[in-house]
């Protein structure tokens, strides 16, 4: 079992920045890839970034992890109103990310999410 806990969400004005954190614990032997997804009201989950190659969907965002790989960060800059969403981190086997399977259904473990609200 893998346990993920997000933090760092909040309300920010457009153009501002936020840094989200995802604390990863438990049996991580077979779950080497951590991704960030977001879900806006009325929309499906959207892949944002993952630790395989540290890829991100938006150039304004940066994903990183600490040396112990127990915490994954999502640095979000120049935030826009359309970035408003519930942001969740999720874990999957390394092969999921290495094959570019950036879909929520492939990720086995999820955190509870942290809300990001961007206002004008």
mmCIF file of N, CA and C in Angstrom:
data_model
loop_
_atom_site.group_PDB
_atom_site.id
_atom_site.type_symbol
_atom_site.label_atom_id
_atom_site.label_comp_id
_atom_site.label_asym_id
_atom_site.label_seq_id
_atom_site.Cartn_x
_atom_site.Cartn_y
_atom_site.Cartn_z
ATOM 1 N N UNK A 1 0.851 -1.193 0.000
ATOM 2 C CA UNK A 1 0.000 0.000 0.000
ATOM 3 C C UNK A 1 0.887 1.244 0.000
ATOM 4 N N UNK A 2 0.526 2.200 -0.809
ATOM 5 C CA UNK A 2 1.249 3.473 -0.890
ATOM 6 C C UNK A 2 0.327 4.580 -0.412
ATOM 7 N N UNK A 3 0.868 5.438 0.414
ATOM 8 C CA UNK A 3 0.083 6.528 0.972
ATOM 9 C C UNK A 3 0.633 7.850 0.452
ATOM 10 N N UNK A 4 -0.247 8.693 -0.072
ATOM 11 C CA UNK A 4 0.180 9.990 -0.598
ATOM 12 C C UNK A 4 -0.641 11.096 0.054
ATOM 13 N N UNK A 5 0.038 12.139 0.435
ATOM 14 C CA UNK A 5 -0.630 13.272 1.070
ATOM 15 C C UNK A 5 -0.158 14.565 0.413
ATOM 16 N N UNK A 6 -1.102 15.307 -0.150
ATOM 17 C CA UNK A 6 -0.782 16.580 -0.784
ATOM 18 C C UNK A 6 -0.933 17.732 0.199
ATOM 19 N N UNK A 7 -0.189 18.788 -0.073
ATOM 20 C CA UNK A 7 -0.315 20.019 0.705
ATOM 21 C C UNK A 7 0.158 21.183 -0.150
ATOM 22 N N UNK A 8 -0.146 22.379 0.296
ATOM 23 C CA UNK A 8 0.363 23.572 -0.373
ATOM 24 C C UNK A 8 -0.643 24.305 -1.238
ATOM 25 N N UNK A 9 -1.840 23.763 -1.379
ATOM 26 C CA UNK A 9 -2.840 24.461 -2.170
ATOM 27 C C UNK A 9 -3.340 25.701 -1.462
ATOM 28 N N UNK A 10 -4.130 26.477 -2.181
ATOM 29 C CA UNK A 10 -4.682 27.687 -1.587
ATOM 30 C C UNK A 10 -5.229 28.608 -2.647
ATOM 31 N N UNK A 11 -5.498 29.822 -2.244
ATOM 32 C CA UNK A 11 -6.019 30.836 -3.155
ATOM 33 C C UNK A 11 -4.916 31.814 -3.498
ATOM 34 N N UNK A 12 -4.830 32.166 -4.757
ATOM 35 C CA UNK A 12 -3.788 33.071 -5.226
ATOM 36 C C UNK A 12 -4.340 33.905 -6.368
ATOM 37 N N UNK A 13 -3.808 35.077 -6.542
ATOM 38 C CA UNK A 13 -4.230 35.912 -7.664
ATOM 39 C C UNK A 13 -3.512 35.480 -8.936
ATOM 40 N N UNK A 14 -4.137 35.759 -10.051
ATOM 41 C CA UNK A 14 -3.532 35.437 -11.348
ATOM 42 C C UNK A 14 -2.145 36.074 -11.440
ATOM 43 N N UNK A 15 -1.221 35.280 -11.958
ATOM 44 C CA UNK A 15 0.159 35.734 -12.037
ATOM 45 C C UNK A 15 1.013 35.298 -10.867
ATOM 46 N N UNK A 16 0.369 34.797 -9.836
ATOM 47 C CA UNK A 16 1.088 34.376 -8.649
ATOM 48 C C UNK A 16 1.654 32.971 -8.787
ATOM 49 N N UNK A 17 2.228 32.493 -7.698
ATOM 50 C CA UNK A 17 2.879 31.176 -7.683
ATOM 51 C C UNK A 17 2.428 30.368 -6.477
ATOM 52 N N UNK A 18 2.477 29.065 -6.631
ATOM 53 C CA UNK A 18 2.228 28.148 -5.530
ATOM 54 C C UNK A 18 3.169 26.963 -5.676
ATOM 55 N N UNK A 19 3.510 26.367 -4.543
ATOM 56 C CA UNK A 19 4.317 25.151 -4.554
ATOM 57 C C UNK A 19 3.542 24.061 -3.818
ATOM 58 N N UNK A 20 3.183 23.047 -4.563
ATOM 59 C CA UNK A 20 2.481 21.914 -3.972
ATOM 60 C C UNK A 20 3.484 20.843 -3.574
ATOM 61 N N UNK A 21 3.161 20.116 -2.517
ATOM 62 C CA UNK A 21 3.997 19.009 -2.066
ATOM 63 C C UNK A 21 3.176 17.741 -2.005
ATOM 64 N N UNK A 22 3.837 16.620 -2.284
ATOM 65 C CA UNK A 22 3.199 15.310 -2.191
ATOM 66 C C UNK A 22 4.136 14.412 -1.390
ATOM 67 N N UNK A 23 3.703 14.054 -0.189
ATOM 68 C CA UNK A 23 4.490 13.169 0.658
ATOM 69 C C UNK A 23 4.119 11.733 0.339
ATOM 70 N N UNK A 24 5.132 10.928 -0.003
ATOM 71 C CA UNK A 24 4.913 9.549 -0.419
ATOM 72 C C UNK A 24 5.472 8.609 0.651
ATOM 73 N N UNK A 25 4.666 7.636 1.068
ATOM 74 C CA UNK A 25 5.125 6.684 2.075
ATOM 75 C C UNK A 25 4.498 5.324 1.815
ATOM 76 N N UNK A 26 4.968 4.326 2.573
ATOM 77 C CA UNK A 26 4.441 2.983 2.431
ATOM 78 C C UNK A 26 5.328 2.125 1.561
ATOM 79 N N UNK A 27 4.752 1.083 0.991
ATOM 80 C CA UNK A 27 5.493 0.146 0.159
ATOM 81 C C UNK A 27 5.627 0.692 -1.251
ATOM 82 N N UNK A 28 6.723 1.353 -1.513
ATOM 83 C CA UNK A 28 6.897 2.003 -2.804
ATOM 84 C C UNK A 28 7.779 1.198 -3.750
ATOM 85 N N UNK A 29 8.046 -0.072 -3.404
ATOM 86 C CA UNK A 29 8.952 -0.878 -4.236
ATOM 87 C C UNK A 29 8.505 -0.972 -5.689
ATOM 88 N N UNK A 30 7.210 -1.046 -5.915
ATOM 89 C CA UNK A 30 6.721 -1.217 -7.276
ATOM 90 C C UNK A 30 6.006 0.017 -7.818
ATOM 91 N N UNK A 31 6.141 1.102 -7.148
ATOM 92 C CA UNK A 31 5.475 2.330 -7.602
ATOM 93 C C UNK A 31 6.510 3.430 -7.638
ATOM 94 N N UNK A 32 7.238 3.478 -8.729
ATOM 95 C CA UNK A 32 8.363 4.398 -8.807
ATOM 96 C C UNK A 32 8.019 5.725 -9.455
ATOM 97 N N UNK A 33 6.840 5.798 -10.030
ATOM 98 C CA UNK A 33 6.473 7.007 -10.746
ATOM 99 C C UNK A 33 5.374 7.745 -9.992
ATOM 100 N N UNK A 34 5.583 9.007 -9.784
ATOM 101 C CA UNK A 34 4.568 9.853 -9.149
ATOM 102 C C UNK A 34 4.158 10.938 -10.132
ATOM 103 N N UNK A 35 2.880 11.135 -10.249
ATOM 104 C CA UNK A 35 2.364 12.157 -11.168
ATOM 105 C C UNK A 35 1.431 13.105 -10.448
ATOM 106 N N UNK A 36 1.293 14.272 -11.024
ATOM 107 C CA UNK A 36 0.283 15.231 -10.587
ATOM 108 C C UNK A 36 -0.814 15.270 -11.639
ATOM 109 N N UNK A 37 -2.040 15.214 -11.167
ATOM 110 C CA UNK A 37 -3.219 15.409 -11.998
ATOM 111 C C UNK A 37 -4.028 16.570 -11.427
ATOM 112 N N UNK A 38 -4.895 17.116 -12.245
ATOM 113 C CA UNK A 38 -5.811 18.133 -11.741
ATOM 114 C C UNK A 38 -7.181 17.896 -12.330
ATOM 115 N N UNK A 39 -8.169 18.331 -11.586
ATOM 116 C CA UNK A 39 -9.548 18.191 -12.042
ATOM 117 C C UNK A 39 -10.314 19.460 -11.731
ATOM 118 N N UNK A 40 -10.729 20.140 -12.779
ATOM 119 C CA UNK A 40 -11.538 21.342 -12.630
ATOM 120 C C UNK A 40 -13.006 20.937 -12.541
ATOM 121 N N UNK A 41 -13.844 21.774 -11.983
ATOM 122 C CA UNK A 41 -15.271 21.439 -11.871
ATOM 123 C C UNK A 41 -15.877 21.096 -13.227
ATOM 124 N N UNK A 42 -16.559 19.964 -13.281
ATOM 125 C CA UNK A 42 -17.239 19.560 -14.500
ATOM 126 C C UNK A 42 -16.340 18.956 -15.556
ATOM 127 N N UNK A 43 -15.065 18.755 -15.214
ATOM 128 C CA UNK A 43 -14.119 18.199 -16.183
ATOM 129 C C UNK A 43 -13.471 16.927 -15.642
ATOM 130 N N UNK A 44 -12.846 16.175 -16.506
ATOM 131 C CA UNK A 44 -12.150 14.975 -16.096
ATOM 132 C C UNK A 44 -10.768 15.289 -15.560
ATOM 133 N N UNK A 45 -10.132 14.258 -15.025
ATOM 134 C CA UNK A 45 -8.779 14.450 -14.515
ATOM 135 C C UNK A 45 -7.805 14.664 -15.661
ATOM 136 N N UNK A 46 -6.921 15.630 -15.472
ATOM 137 C CA UNK A 46 -5.956 16.010 -16.507
ATOM 138 C C UNK A 46 -4.550 15.814 -15.970
ATOM 139 N N UNK A 47 -3.717 15.121 -16.729
ATOM 140 C CA UNK A 47 -2.314 14.941 -16.344
ATOM 141 C C UNK A 47 -1.601 16.287 -16.365
ATOM 142 N N UNK A 48 -0.798 16.526 -15.340
ATOM 143 C CA UNK A 48 -0.067 17.784 -15.240
ATOM 144 C C UNK A 48 1.440 17.557 -15.361
ATOM 145 N N UNK A 49 1.944 16.546 -14.667
ATOM 146 C CA UNK A 49 3.391 16.304 -14.651
ATOM 147 C C UNK A 49 3.668 14.949 -14.044
ATOM 148 N N UNK A 50 4.833 14.392 -14.304
ATOM 149 C CA UNK A 50 5.247 13.177 -13.604
ATOM 150 C C UNK A 50 6.757 13.140 -13.458
ATOM 151 N N UNK A 51 7.197 12.236 -12.586
ATOM 152 C CA UNK A 51 8.613 12.200 -12.245
ATOM 153 C C UNK A 51 9.469 11.478 -13.273
ATOM 154 N N UNK A 52 8.863 10.847 -14.271
ATOM 155 C CA UNK A 52 9.640 10.207 -15.322
ATOM 156 C C UNK A 52 10.085 11.306 -16.271
ATOM 157 N N UNK A 53 11.330 11.608 -16.244
ATOM 158 C CA UNK A 53 11.844 12.665 -17.096
ATOM 159 C C UNK A 53 11.446 14.051 -16.616
ATOM 160 N N UNK A 54 10.742 14.102 -15.501
ATOM 161 C CA UNK A 54 10.295 15.380 -14.938
ATOM 162 C C UNK A 54 9.530 16.195 -15.980
ATOM 163 N N UNK A 55 8.643 15.534 -16.698
ATOM 164 C CA UNK A 55 7.865 16.193 -17.739
ATOM 165 C C UNK A 55 6.675 16.920 -17.154
ATOM 166 N N UNK A 56 6.301 18.017 -17.783
ATOM 167 C CA UNK A 56 5.119 18.763 -17.382
ATOM 168 C C UNK A 56 4.313 19.146 -18.614
ATOM 169 N N UNK A 57 3.009 19.318 -18.392
ATOM 170 C CA UNK A 57 2.130 19.699 -19.490
ATOM 171 C C UNK A 57 2.222 21.190 -19.777
ATOM 172 N N UNK A 58 2.521 21.966 -18.742
ATOM 173 C CA UNK A 58 2.635 23.417 -18.909
ATOM 174 C C UNK A 58 4.070 23.851 -18.642
ATOM 175 N N UNK A 59 4.561 24.729 -19.478
ATOM 176 C CA UNK A 59 5.911 25.235 -19.278
ATOM 177 C C UNK A 59 6.051 26.083 -18.039
ATOM 178 N N UNK A 60 4.913 26.515 -17.478
ATOM 179 C CA UNK A 60 4.952 27.350 -16.288
ATOM 180 C C UNK A 60 5.128 26.511 -15.022
ATOM 181 N N UNK A 61 5.020 25.217 -15.169
ATOM 182 C CA UNK A 61 5.096 24.317 -14.011
ATOM 183 C C UNK A 61 6.401 23.532 -14.036
ATOM 184 N N UNK A 62 6.888 23.210 -12.847
ATOM 185 C CA UNK A 62 8.094 22.401 -12.701
ATOM 186 C C UNK A 62 7.856 21.333 -11.647
ATOM 187 N N UNK A 63 8.208 20.096 -11.979
ATOM 188 C CA UNK A 63 8.094 19.007 -11.019
ATOM 189 C C UNK A 63 9.487 18.610 -10.551
ATOM 190 N N UNK A 64 9.586 18.305 -9.276
ATOM 191 C CA UNK A 64 10.872 17.878 -8.730
ATOM 192 C C UNK A 64 10.609 16.950 -7.551
ATOM 193 N N UNK A 65 11.660 16.313 -7.082
ATOM 194 C CA UNK A 65 11.518 15.462 -5.905
ATOM 195 C C UNK A 65 12.785 15.551 -5.074
ATOM 196 N N UNK A 66 12.665 15.303 -3.787
ATOM 197 C CA UNK A 66 13.832 15.384 -2.937
ATOM 198 C C UNK A 66 14.682 14.130 -3.115
ATOM 199 N N UNK A 67 15.867 14.148 -2.517
ATOM 200 C CA UNK A 67 16.820 13.057 -2.729
ATOM 201 C C UNK A 67 16.306 11.716 -2.241
ATOM 202 N N UNK A 68 15.459 11.725 -1.257
ATOM 203 C CA UNK A 68 14.923 10.473 -0.723
ATOM 204 C C UNK A 68 13.738 9.959 -1.541
ATOM 205 N N UNK A 69 13.275 10.794 -2.483
ATOM 206 C CA UNK A 69 12.106 10.471 -3.313
ATOM 207 C C UNK A 69 10.852 10.287 -2.465
ATOM 208 N N UNK A 70 10.863 10.837 -1.266
ATOM 209 C CA UNK A 70 9.697 10.739 -0.407
ATOM 210 C C UNK A 70 8.770 11.936 -0.554
ATOM 211 N N UNK A 71 9.257 12.972 -1.209
ATOM 212 C CA UNK A 71 8.420 14.156 -1.428
ATOM 213 C C UNK A 71 8.572 14.609 -2.865
ATOM 214 N N UNK A 72 7.459 14.833 -3.498
ATOM 215 C CA UNK A 72 7.437 15.329 -4.869
ATOM 216 C C UNK A 72 6.790 16.707 -4.854
ATOM 217 N N UNK A 73 7.413 17.626 -5.544
ATOM 218 C CA UNK A 73 6.943 19.009 -5.547
ATOM 219 C C UNK A 73 6.407 19.396 -6.929
ATOM 220 N N UNK A 74 5.447 20.305 -6.925
ATOM 221 C CA UNK A 74 4.977 20.909 -8.162
ATOM 222 C C UNK A 74 5.012 22.409 -7.964
ATOM 223 N N UNK A 75 5.965 23.031 -8.626
ATOM 224 C CA UNK A 75 6.102 24.487 -8.576
ATOM 225 C C UNK A 75 5.292 25.063 -9.717
ATOM 226 N N UNK A 76 4.355 25.938 -9.384
ATOM 227 C CA UNK A 76 3.477 26.522 -10.398
ATOM 228 C C UNK A 76 3.660 28.029 -10.404
ATOM 229 N N UNK A 77 4.052 28.557 -11.535
ATOM 230 C CA UNK A 77 4.296 29.986 -11.683
ATOM 231 C C UNK A 77 3.353 30.602 -12.708
ATOM 232 N N UNK A 78 3.238 31.906 -12.666
ATOM 233 C CA UNK A 78 2.379 32.642 -13.609
ATOM 234 C C UNK A 78 0.998 31.998 -13.707
ATOM 235 N N UNK A 79 0.420 31.743 -12.567
ATOM 236 C CA UNK A 79 -0.855 31.029 -12.534
ATOM 237 C C UNK A 79 -1.951 31.802 -13.235
ATOM 238 N N UNK A 80 -2.822 31.045 -13.886
ATOM 239 C CA UNK A 80 -3.948 31.606 -14.608
ATOM 240 C C UNK A 80 -5.253 31.124 -13.972
ATOM 241 N N UNK A 81 -6.315 31.841 -14.247
ATOM 242 C CA UNK A 81 -7.609 31.470 -13.691
ATOM 243 C C UNK A 81 -7.971 30.040 -14.090
ATOM 244 N N UNK A 82 -7.605 29.654 -15.308
ATOM 245 C CA UNK A 82 -7.934 28.308 -15.786
ATOM 246 C C UNK A 82 -7.107 27.211 -15.112
ATOM 247 N N UNK A 83 -6.159 27.580 -14.278
ATOM 248 C CA UNK A 83 -5.419 26.587 -13.496
ATOM 249 C C UNK A 83 -6.187 26.181 -12.238
ATOM 250 N N UNK A 84 -7.292 26.845 -11.981
ATOM 251 C CA UNK A 84 -8.101 26.499 -10.814
ATOM 252 C C UNK A 84 -8.604 25.073 -10.928
ATOM 253 N N UNK A 85 -8.309 24.275 -9.909
ATOM 254 C CA UNK A 85 -8.674 22.856 -9.933
ATOM 255 C C UNK A 85 -8.278 22.206 -8.614
ATOM 256 N N UNK A 86 -8.742 20.968 -8.454
ATOM 257 C CA UNK A 86 -8.248 20.123 -7.377
ATOM 258 C C UNK A 86 -7.027 19.393 -7.922
ATOM 259 N N UNK A 87 -5.909 19.553 -7.245
ATOM 260 C CA UNK A 87 -4.669 18.927 -7.686
ATOM 261 C C UNK A 87 -4.387 17.709 -6.806
ATOM 262 N N UNK A 88 -4.127 16.589 -7.468
ATOM 263 C CA UNK A 88 -3.875 15.344 -6.739
ATOM 264 C C UNK A 88 -2.593 14.706 -7.245
ATOM 265 N N UNK A 89 -1.887 14.057 -6.338
ATOM 266 C CA UNK A 89 -0.745 13.266 -6.777
ATOM 267 C C UNK A 89 -1.136 11.795 -6.754
ATOM 268 N N UNK A 90 -0.485 11.031 -7.608
ATOM 269 C CA UNK A 90 -0.821 9.629 -7.770
ATOM 270 C C UNK A 90 0.454 8.850 -8.062
ATOM 271 N N UNK A 91 0.430 7.555 -7.721
ATOM 272 C CA UNK A 91 1.611 6.722 -7.925
ATOM 273 C C UNK A 91 1.273 5.537 -8.821
ATOM 274 N N UNK A 92 2.260 5.139 -9.605
ATOM 275 C CA UNK A 92 2.089 4.016 -10.522
ATOM 276 C C UNK A 92 3.429 3.323 -10.714
ATOM 277 N N UNK A 93 3.389 2.171 -11.346
ATOM 278 C CA UNK A 93 4.636 1.501 -11.688
ATOM 279 C C UNK A 93 5.407 2.356 -12.681
ATOM 280 N N UNK A 94 6.709 2.231 -12.635
ATOM 281 C CA UNK A 94 7.570 3.045 -13.487
ATOM 282 C C UNK A 94 7.212 2.898 -14.957
ATOM 283 N N UNK A 95 6.847 1.670 -15.365
ATOM 284 C CA UNK A 95 6.537 1.426 -16.759
ATOM 285 C C UNK A 95 5.356 2.240 -17.276
ATOM 286 N N UNK A 96 4.456 2.587 -16.399
ATOM 287 C CA UNK A 96 3.312 3.408 -16.821
ATOM 288 C C UNK A 96 3.797 4.758 -17.326
ATOM 289 N N UNK A 97 4.669 5.372 -16.570
ATOM 290 C CA UNK A 97 5.159 6.688 -16.986
ATOM 291 C C UNK A 97 6.147 6.585 -18.141
ATOM 292 N N UNK A 98 6.980 5.557 -18.137
ATOM 293 C CA UNK A 98 7.973 5.445 -19.204
ATOM 294 C C UNK A 98 7.313 5.205 -20.555
ATOM 295 N N UNK A 99 6.124 4.622 -20.551
ATOM 296 C CA UNK A 99 5.380 4.420 -21.787
ATOM 297 C C UNK A 99 4.437 5.573 -22.091
ATOM 298 N N UNK A 100 4.498 6.599 -21.294
ATOM 299 C CA UNK A 100 3.682 7.784 -21.562
ATOM 300 C C UNK A 100 2.195 7.582 -21.328
ATOM 301 N N UNK A 101 1.832 6.662 -20.457
ATOM 302 C CA UNK A 101 0.411 6.386 -20.192
ATOM 303 C C UNK A 101 -0.105 7.364 -19.140
ATOM 304 N N UNK A 102 -0.322 8.571 -19.559
ATOM 305 C CA UNK A 102 -0.660 9.669 -18.657
ATOM 306 C C UNK A 102 -2.166 9.788 -18.456
ATOM 307 N N UNK A 103 -2.748 8.676 -18.005
ATOM 308 C CA UNK A 103 -4.183 8.641 -17.775
ATOM 309 C C UNK A 103 -4.448 8.179 -16.356
ATOM 310 N N UNK A 104 -5.409 8.797 -15.726
ATOM 311 C CA UNK A 104 -5.685 8.533 -14.316
ATOM 312 C C UNK A 104 -5.954 7.051 -14.045
ATOM 313 N N UNK A 105 -6.583 6.370 -14.988
ATOM 314 C CA UNK A 105 -6.962 4.970 -14.776
ATOM 315 C C UNK A 105 -5.761 4.060 -14.550
ATOM 316 N N UNK A 106 -4.589 4.475 -14.986
ATOM 317 C CA UNK A 106 -3.401 3.632 -14.857
ATOM 318 C C UNK A 106 -2.694 3.802 -13.517
ATOM 319 N N UNK A 107 -3.109 4.772 -12.746
ATOM 320 C CA UNK A 107 -2.437 5.062 -11.483
ATOM 321 C C UNK A 107 -3.205 4.414 -10.333
ATOM 322 N N UNK A 108 -2.464 3.631 -9.541
ATOM 323 C CA UNK A 108 -3.090 2.774 -8.549
ATOM 324 C C UNK A 108 -3.411 3.508 -7.251
ATOM 325 N N UNK A 109 -2.545 4.442 -6.880
ATOM 326 C CA UNK A 109 -2.683 5.079 -5.568
ATOM 327 C C UNK A 109 -2.849 6.580 -5.721
ATOM 328 N N UNK A 110 -3.706 7.139 -4.886
ATOM 329 C CA UNK A 110 -4.043 8.565 -4.977
ATOM 330 C C UNK A 110 -4.065 9.213 -3.600
ATOM 331 N N UNK A 111 -3.695 10.485 -3.600
ATOM 332 C CA UNK A 111 -3.880 11.293 -2.409
ATOM 333 C C UNK A 111 -5.278 11.877 -2.398
ATOM 334 N N UNK A 112 -5.562 12.658 -1.372
ATOM 335 C CA UNK A 112 -6.908 13.214 -1.224
ATOM 336 C C UNK A 112 -7.081 14.501 -2.022
ATOM 337 N N UNK A 113 -5.986 15.086 -2.459
ATOM 338 C CA UNK A 113 -6.048 16.295 -3.277
ATOM 339 C C UNK A 113 -5.892 17.570 -2.466
ATOM 340 N N UNK A 114 -5.484 18.615 -3.149
ATOM 341 C CA UNK A 114 -5.368 19.939 -2.540
ATOM 342 C C UNK A 114 -5.915 20.963 -3.540
ATOM 343 N N UNK A 115 -6.765 21.841 -3.061
ATOM 344 C CA UNK A 115 -7.453 22.785 -3.944
ATOM 345 C C UNK A 115 -6.575 23.988 -4.269
ATOM 346 N N UNK A 116 -6.547 24.328 -5.541
ATOM 347 C CA UNK A 116 -5.867 25.541 -6.004
ATOM 348 C C UNK A 116 -6.918 26.425 -6.659
ATOM 349 N N UNK A 117 -7.029 27.636 -6.171
ATOM 350 C CA UNK A 117 -7.985 28.587 -6.717
ATOM 351 C C UNK A 117 -7.251 29.844 -7.139
ATOM 352 N N UNK A 118 -7.375 30.188 -8.410
ATOM 353 C CA UNK A 118 -6.712 31.370 -8.948
ATOM 354 C C UNK A 118 -7.785 32.392 -9.312
ATOM 355 N N UNK A 119 -7.651 33.585 -8.799
ATOM 356 C CA UNK A 119 -8.644 34.622 -9.039
ATOM 357 C C UNK A 119 -8.005 35.807 -9.762
ATOM 358 N N UNK A 120 -8.867 36.621 -10.364
ATOM 359 C CA UNK A 120 -8.364 37.789 -11.108
ATOM 360 C C UNK A 120 -8.099 38.963 -10.196
#
